[in-house]
Coordinates of N, CA and C in Angstrom, one line a residue:
X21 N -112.5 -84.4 -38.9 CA -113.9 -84.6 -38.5 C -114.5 -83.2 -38.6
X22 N -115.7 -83.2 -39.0 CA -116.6 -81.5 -39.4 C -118.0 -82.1 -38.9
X23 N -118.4 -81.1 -38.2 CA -120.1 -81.1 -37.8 C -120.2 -79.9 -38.3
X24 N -121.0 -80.2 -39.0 CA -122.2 -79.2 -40.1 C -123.4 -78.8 -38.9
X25 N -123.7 -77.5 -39.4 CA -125.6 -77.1 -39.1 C -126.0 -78.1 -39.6
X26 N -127.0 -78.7 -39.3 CA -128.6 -78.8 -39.6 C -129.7 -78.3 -40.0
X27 N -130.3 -78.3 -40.7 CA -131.8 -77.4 -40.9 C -132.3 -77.9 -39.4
X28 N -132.2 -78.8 -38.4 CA -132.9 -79.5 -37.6 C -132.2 -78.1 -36.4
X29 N -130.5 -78.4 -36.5 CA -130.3 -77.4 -35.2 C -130.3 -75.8 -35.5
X30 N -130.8 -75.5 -36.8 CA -130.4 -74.0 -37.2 C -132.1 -74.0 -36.7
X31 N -133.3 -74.1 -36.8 CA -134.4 -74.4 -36.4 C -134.2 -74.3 -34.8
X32 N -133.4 -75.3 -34.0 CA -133.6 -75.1 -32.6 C -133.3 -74.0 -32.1
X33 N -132.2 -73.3 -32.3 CA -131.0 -72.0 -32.2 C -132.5 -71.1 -32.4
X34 N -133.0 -70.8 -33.6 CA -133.9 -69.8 -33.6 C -135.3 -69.7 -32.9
X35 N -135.9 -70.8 -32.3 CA -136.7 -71.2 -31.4 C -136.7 -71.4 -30.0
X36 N -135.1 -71.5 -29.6 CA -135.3 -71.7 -28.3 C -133.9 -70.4 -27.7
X37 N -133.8 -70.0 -26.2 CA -133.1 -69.8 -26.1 C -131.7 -70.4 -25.4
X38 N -130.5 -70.0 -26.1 CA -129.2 -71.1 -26.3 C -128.2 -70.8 -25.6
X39 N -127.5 -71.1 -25.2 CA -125.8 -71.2 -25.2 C -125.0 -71.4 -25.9
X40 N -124.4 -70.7 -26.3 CA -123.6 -71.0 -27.8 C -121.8 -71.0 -27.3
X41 N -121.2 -71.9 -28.2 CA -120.0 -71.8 -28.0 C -119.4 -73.1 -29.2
X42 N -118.3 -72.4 -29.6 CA -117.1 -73.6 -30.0 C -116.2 -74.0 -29.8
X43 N -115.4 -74.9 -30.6 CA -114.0 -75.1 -30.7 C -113.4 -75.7 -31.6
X44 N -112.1 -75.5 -31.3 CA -111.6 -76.3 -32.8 C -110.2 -77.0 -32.2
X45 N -109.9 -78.5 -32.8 CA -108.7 -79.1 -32.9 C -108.0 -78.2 -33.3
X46 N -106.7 -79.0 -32.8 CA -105.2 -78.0 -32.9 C -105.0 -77.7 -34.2
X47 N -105.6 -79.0 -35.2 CA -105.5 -78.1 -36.7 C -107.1 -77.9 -37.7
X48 N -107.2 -77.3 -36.5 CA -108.3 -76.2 -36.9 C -109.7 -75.7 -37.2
X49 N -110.3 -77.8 -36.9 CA -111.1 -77.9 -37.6 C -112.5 -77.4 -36.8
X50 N -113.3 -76.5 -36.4 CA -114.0 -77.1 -35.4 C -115.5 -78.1 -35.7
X51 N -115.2 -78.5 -34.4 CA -116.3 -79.7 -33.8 C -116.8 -79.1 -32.9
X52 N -117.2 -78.4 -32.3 CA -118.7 -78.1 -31.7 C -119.2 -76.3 -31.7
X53 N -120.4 -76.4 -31.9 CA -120.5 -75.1 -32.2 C -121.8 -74.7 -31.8
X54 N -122.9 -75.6 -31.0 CA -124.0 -74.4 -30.0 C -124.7 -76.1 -29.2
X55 N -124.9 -75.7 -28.0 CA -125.5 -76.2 -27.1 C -126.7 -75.3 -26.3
X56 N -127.2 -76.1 -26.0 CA -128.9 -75.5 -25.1 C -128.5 -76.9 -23.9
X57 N -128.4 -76.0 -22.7 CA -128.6 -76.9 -21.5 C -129.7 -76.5 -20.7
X58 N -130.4 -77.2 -19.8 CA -131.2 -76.9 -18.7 C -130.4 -75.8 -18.0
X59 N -131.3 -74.4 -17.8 CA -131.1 -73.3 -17.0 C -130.3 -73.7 -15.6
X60 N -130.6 -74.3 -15.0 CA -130.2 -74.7 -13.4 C -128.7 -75.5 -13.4
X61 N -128.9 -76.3 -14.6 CA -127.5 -77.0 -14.8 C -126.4 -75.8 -15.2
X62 N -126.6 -75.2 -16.2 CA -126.2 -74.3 -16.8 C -125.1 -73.6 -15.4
X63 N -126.5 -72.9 -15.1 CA -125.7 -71.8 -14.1 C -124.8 -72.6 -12.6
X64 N -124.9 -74.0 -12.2 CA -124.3 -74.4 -11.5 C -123.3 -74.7 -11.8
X65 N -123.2 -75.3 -13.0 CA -122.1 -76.2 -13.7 C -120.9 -75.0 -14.7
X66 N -121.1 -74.1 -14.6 CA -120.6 -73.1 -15.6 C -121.3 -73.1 -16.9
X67 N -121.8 -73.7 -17.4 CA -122.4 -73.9 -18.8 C -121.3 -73.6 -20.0
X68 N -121.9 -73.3 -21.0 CA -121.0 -73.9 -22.2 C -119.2 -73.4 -21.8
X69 N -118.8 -72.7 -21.3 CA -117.6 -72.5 -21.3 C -117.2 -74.5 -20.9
X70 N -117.5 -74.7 -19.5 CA -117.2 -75.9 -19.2 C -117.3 -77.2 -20.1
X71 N -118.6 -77.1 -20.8 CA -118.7 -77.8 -21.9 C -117.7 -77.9 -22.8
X72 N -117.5 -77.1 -23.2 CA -116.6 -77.0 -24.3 C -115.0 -76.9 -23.6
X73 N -114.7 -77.0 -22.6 CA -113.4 -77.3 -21.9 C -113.2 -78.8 -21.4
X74 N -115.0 -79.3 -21.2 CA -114.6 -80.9 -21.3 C -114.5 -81.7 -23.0
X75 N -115.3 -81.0 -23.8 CA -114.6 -81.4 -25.2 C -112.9 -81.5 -25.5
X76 N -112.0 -80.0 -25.2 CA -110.6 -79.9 -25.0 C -110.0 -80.8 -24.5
X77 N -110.1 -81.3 -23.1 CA -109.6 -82.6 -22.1 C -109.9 -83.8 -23.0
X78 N -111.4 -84.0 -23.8 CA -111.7 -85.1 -24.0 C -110.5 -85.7 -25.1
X79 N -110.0 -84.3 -26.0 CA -109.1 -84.6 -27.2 C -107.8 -84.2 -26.9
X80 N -107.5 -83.8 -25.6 CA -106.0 -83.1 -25.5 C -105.4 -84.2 -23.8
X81 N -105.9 -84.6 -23.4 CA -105.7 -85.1 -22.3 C -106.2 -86.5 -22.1
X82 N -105.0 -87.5 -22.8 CA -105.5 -88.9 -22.5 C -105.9 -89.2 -21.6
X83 N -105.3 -89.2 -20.5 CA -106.1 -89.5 -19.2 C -107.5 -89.3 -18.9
X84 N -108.2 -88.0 -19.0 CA -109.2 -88.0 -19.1 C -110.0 -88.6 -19.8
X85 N -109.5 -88.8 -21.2 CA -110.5 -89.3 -22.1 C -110.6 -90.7 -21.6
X86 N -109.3 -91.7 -21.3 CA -109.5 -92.9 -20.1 C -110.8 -93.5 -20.0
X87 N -110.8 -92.3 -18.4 CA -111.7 -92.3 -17.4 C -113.0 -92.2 -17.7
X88 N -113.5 -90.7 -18.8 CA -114.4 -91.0 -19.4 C -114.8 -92.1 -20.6
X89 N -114.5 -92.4 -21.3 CA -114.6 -94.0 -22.0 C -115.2 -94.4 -20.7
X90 N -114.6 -94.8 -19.6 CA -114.5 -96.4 -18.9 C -116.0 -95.8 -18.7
X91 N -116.9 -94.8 -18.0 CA -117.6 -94.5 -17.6 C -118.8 -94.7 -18.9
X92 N -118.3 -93.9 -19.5 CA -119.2 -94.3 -20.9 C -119.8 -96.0 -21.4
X93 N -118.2 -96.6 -21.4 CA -118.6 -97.6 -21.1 C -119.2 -98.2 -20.6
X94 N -119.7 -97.8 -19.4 CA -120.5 -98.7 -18.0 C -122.1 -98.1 -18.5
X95 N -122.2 -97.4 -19.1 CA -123.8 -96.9 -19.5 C -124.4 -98.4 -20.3
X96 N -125.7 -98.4 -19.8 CA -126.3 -99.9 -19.8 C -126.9 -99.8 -21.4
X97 N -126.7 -100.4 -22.2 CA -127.3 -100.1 -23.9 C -128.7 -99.6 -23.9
X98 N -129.2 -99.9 -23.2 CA -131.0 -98.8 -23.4 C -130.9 -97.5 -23.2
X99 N -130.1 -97.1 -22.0 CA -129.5 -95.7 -21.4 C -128.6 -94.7 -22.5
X100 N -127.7 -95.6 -23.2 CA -126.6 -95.1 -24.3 C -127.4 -95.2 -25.5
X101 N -128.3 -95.6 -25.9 CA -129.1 -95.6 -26.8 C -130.1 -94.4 -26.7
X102 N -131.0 -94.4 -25.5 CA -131.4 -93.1 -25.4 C -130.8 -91.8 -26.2
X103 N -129.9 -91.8 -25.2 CA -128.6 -90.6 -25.0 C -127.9 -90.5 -26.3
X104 N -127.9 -91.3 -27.4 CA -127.3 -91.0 -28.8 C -129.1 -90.6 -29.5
X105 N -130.1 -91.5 -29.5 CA -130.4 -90.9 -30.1 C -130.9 -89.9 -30.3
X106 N -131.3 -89.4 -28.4 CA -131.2 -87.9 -28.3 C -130.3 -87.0 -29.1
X107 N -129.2 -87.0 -29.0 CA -128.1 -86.6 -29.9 C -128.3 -86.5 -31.4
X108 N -128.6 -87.4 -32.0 CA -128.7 -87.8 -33.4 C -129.9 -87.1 -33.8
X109 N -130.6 -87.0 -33.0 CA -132.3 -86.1 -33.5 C -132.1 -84.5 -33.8
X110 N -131.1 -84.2 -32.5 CA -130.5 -82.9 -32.6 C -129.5 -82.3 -33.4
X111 N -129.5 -83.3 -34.4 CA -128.3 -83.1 -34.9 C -126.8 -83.3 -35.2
X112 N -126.3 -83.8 -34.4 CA -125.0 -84.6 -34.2 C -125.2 -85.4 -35.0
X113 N -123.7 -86.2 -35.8 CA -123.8 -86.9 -36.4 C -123.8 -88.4 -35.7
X114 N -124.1 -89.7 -36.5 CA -124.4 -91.0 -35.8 C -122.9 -91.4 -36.2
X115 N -121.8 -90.9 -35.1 CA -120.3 -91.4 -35.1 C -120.0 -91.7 -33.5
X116 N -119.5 -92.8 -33.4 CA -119.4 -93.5 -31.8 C -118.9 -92.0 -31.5
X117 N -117.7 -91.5 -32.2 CA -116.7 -90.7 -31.2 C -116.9 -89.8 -31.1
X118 N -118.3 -89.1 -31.7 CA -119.0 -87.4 -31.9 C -119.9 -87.9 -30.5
X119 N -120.3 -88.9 -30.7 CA -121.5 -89.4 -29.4 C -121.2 -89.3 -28.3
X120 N -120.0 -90.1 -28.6 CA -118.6 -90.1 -26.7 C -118.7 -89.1 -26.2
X121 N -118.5 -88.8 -27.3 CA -117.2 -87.2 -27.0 C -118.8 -85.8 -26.3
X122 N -119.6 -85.8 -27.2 CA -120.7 -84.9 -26.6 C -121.5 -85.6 -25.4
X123 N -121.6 -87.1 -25.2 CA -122.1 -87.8 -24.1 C -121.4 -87.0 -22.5
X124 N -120.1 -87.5 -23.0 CA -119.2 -86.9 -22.0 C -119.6 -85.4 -21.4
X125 N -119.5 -84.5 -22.3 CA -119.3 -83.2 -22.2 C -120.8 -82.8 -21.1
X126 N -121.8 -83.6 -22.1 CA -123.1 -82.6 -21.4 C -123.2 -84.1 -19.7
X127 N -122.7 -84.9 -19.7 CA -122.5 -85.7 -18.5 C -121.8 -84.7 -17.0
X128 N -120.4 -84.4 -17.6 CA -119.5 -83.9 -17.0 C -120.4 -82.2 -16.7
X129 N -121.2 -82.0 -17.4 CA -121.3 -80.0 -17.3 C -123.1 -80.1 -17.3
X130 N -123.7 -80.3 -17.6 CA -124.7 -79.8 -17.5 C -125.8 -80.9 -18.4
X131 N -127.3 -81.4 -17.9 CA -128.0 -82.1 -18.6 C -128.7 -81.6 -20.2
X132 N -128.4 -82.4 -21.2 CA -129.0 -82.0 -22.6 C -130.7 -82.1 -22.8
X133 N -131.2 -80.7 -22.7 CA -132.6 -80.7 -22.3 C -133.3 -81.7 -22.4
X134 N -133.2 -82.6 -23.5 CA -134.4 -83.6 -23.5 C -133.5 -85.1 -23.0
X135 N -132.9 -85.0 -22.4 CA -132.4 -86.3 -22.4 C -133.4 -86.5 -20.9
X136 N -133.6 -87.5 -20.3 CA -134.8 -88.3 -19.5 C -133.3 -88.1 -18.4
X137 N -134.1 -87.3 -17.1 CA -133.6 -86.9 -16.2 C -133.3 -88.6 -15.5
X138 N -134.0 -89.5 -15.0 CA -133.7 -90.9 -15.0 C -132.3 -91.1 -15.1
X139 N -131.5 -90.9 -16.2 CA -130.9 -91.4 -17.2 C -129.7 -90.3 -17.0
X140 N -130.0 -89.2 -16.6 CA -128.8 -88.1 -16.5 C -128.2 -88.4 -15.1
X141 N -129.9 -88.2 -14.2 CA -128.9 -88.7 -12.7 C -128.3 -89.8 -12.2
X142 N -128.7 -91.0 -12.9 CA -127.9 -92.2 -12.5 C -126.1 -92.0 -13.1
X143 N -126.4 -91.7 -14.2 CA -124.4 -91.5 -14.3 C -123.4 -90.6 -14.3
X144 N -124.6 -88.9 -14.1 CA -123.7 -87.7 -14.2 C -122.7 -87.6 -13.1
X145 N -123.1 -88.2 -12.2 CA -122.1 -87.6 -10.8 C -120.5 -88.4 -10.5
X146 N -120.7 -89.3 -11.5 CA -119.1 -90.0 -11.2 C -118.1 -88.8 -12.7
X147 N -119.1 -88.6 -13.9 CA -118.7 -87.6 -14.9 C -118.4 -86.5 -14.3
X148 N -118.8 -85.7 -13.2 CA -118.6 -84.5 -12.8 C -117.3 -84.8 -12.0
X149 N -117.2 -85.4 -11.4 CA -116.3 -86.0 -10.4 C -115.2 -85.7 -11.1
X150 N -115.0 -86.6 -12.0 CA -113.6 -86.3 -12.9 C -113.6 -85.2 -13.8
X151 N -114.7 -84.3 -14.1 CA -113.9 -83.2 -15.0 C -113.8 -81.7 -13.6
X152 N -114.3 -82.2 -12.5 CA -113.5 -81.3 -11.3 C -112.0 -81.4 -11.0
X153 N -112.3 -83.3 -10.8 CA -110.5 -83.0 -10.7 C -109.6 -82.3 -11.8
X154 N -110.2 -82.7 -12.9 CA -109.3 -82.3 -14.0 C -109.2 -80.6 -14.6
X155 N -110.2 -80.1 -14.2 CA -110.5 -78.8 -14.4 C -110.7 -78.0 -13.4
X156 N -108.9 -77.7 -12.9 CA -108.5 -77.2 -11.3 C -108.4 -75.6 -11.5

């Protein structure tokens, strides 16, 4: 799996200011490489380090990935729609498991600036829930 820049997110990166961070599967590839969270989230939640340590869990730690699915799951199709195609605008590609997988992350750590605060506080707190347990 490869996420490419964008002209869309190489544009955001130079217009706004970021948080940047990656990572890469065990063989090597990486999948995520700059996030912009809300300031307040950021600094409560750790910001991208966290982020990108609930991407790790999401692909190294069945269990976790589980719990987040089941949660994912429970997001009501207008809400998960939102929430991808926030995603999809920004860049990310239109793949369930790039969606999951960064749904999760900015759920679990910190709100993705434009995503409709509505929509972040009804599901982020059972997401935080489990990437505390999990990230002792």
């Amino acid at each position: 799996m490869h996420l490419m820049l964008t002209i869309q997110m190489l544009k955001a990166i130079m217009e706004k200011d970021i948080a940047a961070g990656w990572y890469a599967t065990e063989d090597g590839v990486t999948t995520s490489v700059a996030h912009w969270l809300e300031e307040d989230d950021f600094r409560s939640n750790g910001g991208v380090m966290n982020h990108e340590i609930a991407h790790g869990f999401y692909y190294t730690n069945p269990q976790y990935k589980v719990e987040v699915d089941y949660l994912i799951g429970d997001i009501n199709h207008r809400d998960y729609e939102h929430l991808k195609k926030v995603l999809i605008k920004g860049g990310y590609s239109d793949d369930k498991t790039i969606i999951d997988d960064e749904i999760q992350a900015y759920m679990s750590t910190g709100k993705h600036h434009e995503w409709k605060d509505s929509v972040y506080e009804k599901y982020s707190s059972e997401f935080i829930k489990i990437f505390k347990r999990f990230n002792k």
